Amino acid sequence: MRKAEEINYKSPMYLQLKKVIYSKIQSGEYLPGTSIPSENELAKMYGINRLTVRNGIDQLVNEGLLMRVQGKGVYVLGANGKSNVETVGGFEEIVEASNVARSIKIIKQVVRKASDKFSWIFGIGSEDEIYYIKRIINVGGTPSSLEETYIPKYLIPQLDSIDLSVFSIDEIYKFYGIIRSKVNEIIDLTRLDANQGRMLKISANEEVMVMESTSFDDKSRVIDYRRKYSVSDLCKYSVCMKKD
């Protein structure tokens, strides 16, 4: 469809823009977890002013299809309404005070071969590709944990286009209909190497909590393997046990 056919003068332009963006979300052109073009880019693209663009985006933000992120842009939440970015299962780090700012810094996000270890964990070939993601979780401006996550690429082929400093892994699973139904976890104490210690701004010989977890979906597939190192005085863990 040509742009001239998408935006015309038959109805308010902000509503037409809203419809265009919505259709791109529905068609998969704007994928959940990814950002849409900036207000300036959309204004130039459709020959309308920035205020009109903002009004159209605000409509979709209010309906829970888009989300504004300060300093980053506008992100797609999906076509099914609002999601809870903090929904998790099993043991999970939680901030002691709910009003403390929490942010994520991506250290590395690459695609690599599975190797024998992750071939066995995920039930895939050793030459198949997996995502390796390393992130620092900051609480109140202070590094609280270092998280490494491995995910088979076939599960979410478009993961490398999603900003993982904005969305949690569990939220992305929700976007793409992946149900994390079971988690096997082990918690222990360990000491970090010098590089890891620098990332968390602690001495290399200081003990931290390490949590290793393997997640399964409702089809009994292993969907991720995670290793998280947490500074003990900045976090706590809770568990909810449920009997079927």
mmCIF file of C-alpha atoms in Angstrom, residues 14-176:
data_model
loop_
_atom_site.group_PDB
_atom_site.id
_atom_site.type_symbol
_atom_site.label_atom_id
_atom_site.label_comp_id
_atom_site.label_asym_id
_atom_site.label_seq_id
_atom_site.Cartn_x
_atom_site.Cartn_y
_atom_site.Cartn_z
ATOM 1 C CA TYR A 14 -3.933 10.958 14.092
ATOM 2 C CA LEU A 15 -6.617 8.239 13.922
ATOM 3 C CA GLN A 16 -5.413 7.204 10.474
ATOM 4 C CA LEU A 17 -1.840 6.982 11.755
ATOM 5 C CA LYS A 18 -3.050 4.946 14.715
ATOM 6 C CA LYS A 19 -4.745 2.537 12.289
ATOM 7 C CA VAL A 20 -1.593 2.273 10.155
ATOM 8 C CA ILE A 21 0.628 1.482 13.151
ATOM 9 C CA TYR A 22 -1.916 -0.988 14.502
ATOM 10 C CA SER A 23 -2.050 -2.808 11.151
ATOM 11 C CA LYS A 24 1.761 -3.043 11.104
ATOM 12 C CA ILE A 25 1.683 -4.565 14.588
ATOM 13 C CA GLN A 26 -0.986 -7.061 13.509
ATOM 14 C CA SER A 27 0.902 -7.997 10.330
ATOM 15 C CA GLY A 28 4.178 -8.526 12.183
ATOM 16 C CA GLU A 29 6.020 -5.667 10.504
ATOM 17 C CA TYR A 30 6.380 -4.060 13.941
ATOM 18 C CA LEU A 31 7.303 -6.988 16.171
ATOM 19 C CA PRO A 32 6.604 -7.177 19.921
ATOM 20 C CA GLY A 33 9.614 -5.994 21.895
ATOM 21 C CA THR A 34 10.987 -3.817 19.095
ATOM 22 C CA SER A 35 10.806 -0.043 18.730
ATOM 23 C CA ILE A 36 8.747 1.730 16.087
ATOM 24 C CA PRO A 37 10.152 4.662 14.043
ATOM 25 C CA SER A 38 10.605 7.900 15.983
ATOM 26 C CA GLU A 39 7.980 10.662 15.964
ATOM 27 C CA ASN A 40 10.170 12.699 13.616
ATOM 28 C CA GLU A 41 10.610 9.751 11.247
ATOM 29 C CA LEU A 42 6.872 9.016 11.173
ATOM 30 C CA ALA A 43 6.055 12.682 10.599
ATOM 31 C CA LYS A 44 8.421 12.797 7.636
ATOM 32 C CA MET A 45 7.272 9.415 6.345
ATOM 33 C CA TYR A 46 3.592 10.413 6.180
ATOM 34 C CA GLY A 47 3.891 14.184 5.644
ATOM 35 C CA ILE A 48 2.148 15.127 8.899
ATOM 36 C CA ASN A 49 3.238 17.165 11.895
ATOM 37 C CA ARG A 50 4.868 15.715 14.996
ATOM 38 C CA LEU A 51 1.967 16.596 17.321
ATOM 39 C CA THR A 52 -0.377 14.556 15.110
ATOM 40 C CA VAL A 53 2.057 11.636 15.301
ATOM 41 C CA ARG A 54 2.247 11.932 19.079
ATOM 42 C CA ASN A 55 -1.547 11.939 19.397
ATOM 43 C CA GLY A 56 -1.804 8.773 17.298
ATOM 44 C CA ILE A 57 0.891 7.019 19.319
ATOM 45 C CA ASP A 58 -0.707 8.133 22.595
ATOM 46 C CA GLN A 59 -3.916 6.373 21.567
ATOM 47 C CA LEU A 60 -2.056 3.070 21.212
ATOM 48 C CA VAL A 61 -0.076 3.649 24.412
ATOM 49 C CA ASN A 62 -3.349 4.161 26.303
ATOM 50 C CA GLU A 63 -4.699 0.924 24.814
ATOM 51 C CA GLY A 64 -1.630 -0.996 25.955
ATOM 52 C CA LEU A 65 -0.261 -1.815 22.494
ATOM 53 C CA LEU A 66 2.723 0.537 22.693
ATOM 54 C CA MET A 67 4.938 1.654 25.572
ATOM 55 C CA ARG A 68 7.052 4.804 25.850
ATOM 56 C CA VAL A 69 10.515 4.331 27.378
ATOM 57 C CA GLN A 70 12.235 7.496 28.584
ATOM 58 C CA GLY A 71 15.293 8.272 26.502
ATOM 59 C CA LYS A 72 14.833 5.269 24.209
ATOM 60 C CA GLY A 73 11.633 5.538 22.200
ATOM 61 C CA VAL A 74 8.314 3.755 21.743
ATOM 62 C CA TYR A 75 8.164 -0.049 21.909
ATOM 63 C CA VAL A 76 5.607 -2.582 20.754
ATOM 64 C CA LEU A 77 3.897 -4.615 23.474
ATOM 65 C CA GLY A 78 1.907 -6.691 20.990
ATOM 66 C CA ALA A 79 -1.621 -6.997 19.678
ATOM 67 C CA ASN A 80 -3.097 -8.567 22.807
ATOM 68 C CA GLY A 81 -3.063 -5.621 25.191
ATOM 69 C CA LYS A 82 -0.991 -4.873 28.248
ATOM 70 C CA SER A 83 1.561 -7.279 29.676
ATOM 71 C CA ASN A 84 3.262 -7.321 33.057
ATOM 72 C CA VAL A 85 6.993 -6.980 32.466
ATOM 73 C CA GLU A 86 7.837 -8.235 35.936
ATOM 74 C CA THR A 87 5.906 -11.530 35.865
ATOM 75 C CA VAL A 88 8.247 -14.399 36.773
ATOM 76 C CA GLY A 89 8.229 -17.914 38.174
ATOM 77 C CA GLY A 90 10.304 -19.856 40.705
ATOM 78 C CA PHE A 91 13.023 -18.106 42.730
ATOM 79 C CA GLU A 92 13.484 -14.542 41.491
ATOM 80 C CA GLU A 93 15.410 -11.567 42.681
ATOM 81 C CA ILE A 94 13.151 -8.790 43.938
ATOM 82 C CA VAL A 95 14.054 -5.264 44.975
ATOM 83 C CA GLU A 96 13.666 -4.657 48.701
ATOM 84 C CA ALA A 97 11.840 -1.369 48.205
ATOM 85 C CA SER A 98 9.419 -1.190 45.310
ATOM 86 C CA ASN A 99 10.195 2.470 44.664
ATOM 87 C CA VAL A 100 13.911 1.845 44.014
ATOM 88 C CA ALA A 101 14.859 2.415 40.368
ATOM 89 C CA ARG A 102 15.853 -0.714 38.456
ATOM 90 C CA SER A 103 17.725 -0.686 35.156
ATOM 91 C CA ILE A 104 19.462 -3.175 32.889
ATOM 92 C CA LYS A 105 22.713 -2.802 30.964
ATOM 93 C CA ILE A 106 23.449 -5.196 28.097
ATOM 94 C CA ILE A 107 27.079 -6.331 28.183
ATOM 95 C CA LYS A 108 26.851 -8.833 25.342
ATOM 96 C CA GLN A 109 24.126 -10.194 23.055
ATOM 97 C CA VAL A 110 25.473 -12.550 20.393
ATOM 98 C CA VAL A 111 24.611 -15.654 18.404
ATOM 99 C CA ARG A 112 26.967 -18.635 18.816
ATOM 100 C CA LYS A 113 27.097 -22.357 18.129
ATOM 101 C CA ALA A 114 25.467 -24.546 20.755
ATOM 102 C CA SER A 115 28.569 -26.733 21.423
ATOM 103 C CA ASP A 116 28.286 -30.124 23.113
ATOM 104 C CA LYS A 117 27.128 -28.696 26.472
ATOM 105 C CA PHE A 118 24.152 -26.698 25.192
ATOM 106 C CA SER A 119 23.387 -29.237 22.505
ATOM 107 C CA TRP A 120 22.713 -31.670 25.348
ATOM 108 C CA ILE A 121 20.786 -29.129 27.472
ATOM 109 C CA PHE A 122 18.485 -27.947 24.651
ATOM 110 C CA GLY A 123 18.254 -31.197 22.672
ATOM 111 C CA ILE A 124 19.618 -29.589 19.494
ATOM 112 C CA GLY A 125 22.638 -30.118 17.263
ATOM 113 C CA SER A 126 26.046 -28.868 18.405
ATOM 114 C CA GLU A 127 26.221 -26.715 15.249
ATOM 115 C CA ASP A 128 22.777 -25.200 15.832
ATOM 116 C CA GLU A 129 22.733 -21.572 16.944
ATOM 117 C CA ILE A 130 21.868 -20.208 20.365
ATOM 118 C CA TYR A 131 21.703 -16.702 21.829
ATOM 119 C CA TYR A 132 24.142 -15.754 24.578
ATOM 120 C CA ILE A 133 23.057 -12.696 26.594
ATOM 121 C CA LYS A 134 25.016 -11.093 29.427
ATOM 122 C CA ARG A 135 23.320 -8.333 31.423
ATOM 123 C CA ILE A 136 24.007 -6.245 34.522
ATOM 124 C CA ILE A 137 20.969 -5.519 36.712
ATOM 125 C CA ASN A 138 21.270 -2.186 38.539
ATOM 126 C CA VAL A 139 19.185 -1.315 41.594
ATOM 127 C CA GLY A 140 19.174 2.306 42.681
ATOM 128 C CA GLY A 141 22.133 2.949 40.383
ATOM 129 C CA THR A 142 24.236 0.171 41.957
ATOM 130 C CA PRO A 143 25.015 -3.157 40.192
ATOM 131 C CA SER A 144 23.120 -5.893 42.043
ATOM 132 C CA SER A 145 23.484 -8.906 39.754
ATOM 133 C CA LEU A 146 25.208 -10.260 36.665
ATOM 134 C CA GLU A 147 22.978 -12.488 34.534
ATOM 135 C CA GLU A 148 23.978 -14.842 31.706
ATOM 136 C CA THR A 149 21.201 -16.389 29.617
ATOM 137 C CA TYR A 150 21.344 -18.980 26.825
ATOM 138 C CA ILE A 151 18.322 -19.439 24.515
ATOM 139 C CA PRO A 152 18.046 -21.655 21.390
ATOM 140 C CA LYS A 153 17.708 -19.429 18.337
ATOM 141 C CA TYR A 154 14.863 -21.448 16.786
ATOM 142 C CA LEU A 155 12.651 -20.456 19.724
ATOM 143 C CA ILE A 156 12.652 -16.700 18.933
ATOM 144 C CA PRO A 157 14.549 -16.100 15.656
ATOM 145 C CA GLN A 158 13.991 -12.321 15.933
ATOM 146 C CA LEU A 159 15.403 -11.983 19.475
ATOM 147 C CA ASP A 160 18.463 -10.076 18.275
ATOM 148 C CA SER A 161 16.198 -7.195 17.172
ATOM 149 C CA ILE A 162 14.609 -6.817 20.637
ATOM 150 C CA ASP A 163 16.013 -4.408 23.225
ATOM 151 C CA LEU A 164 16.695 -6.596 26.270
ATOM 152 C CA SER A 165 17.470 -3.558 28.394
ATOM 153 C CA VAL A 166 13.763 -2.666 28.125
ATOM 154 C CA PHE A 167 12.036 -6.062 28.320
ATOM 155 C CA SER A 168 12.631 -9.074 30.528
ATOM 156 C CA ILE A 169 13.112 -12.510 28.971
ATOM 157 C CA ASP A 170 9.832 -13.622 30.529
ATOM 158 C CA GLU A 171 7.937 -10.716 28.975
ATOM 159 C CA ILE A 172 9.351 -11.615 25.554
ATOM 160 C CA TYR A 173 8.163 -15.180 26.042
ATOM 161 C CA LYS A 174 4.670 -13.806 26.655
ATOM 162 C CA PHE A 175 4.861 -11.710 23.489
ATOM 163 C CA TYR A 176 5.556 -14.815 21.409
#
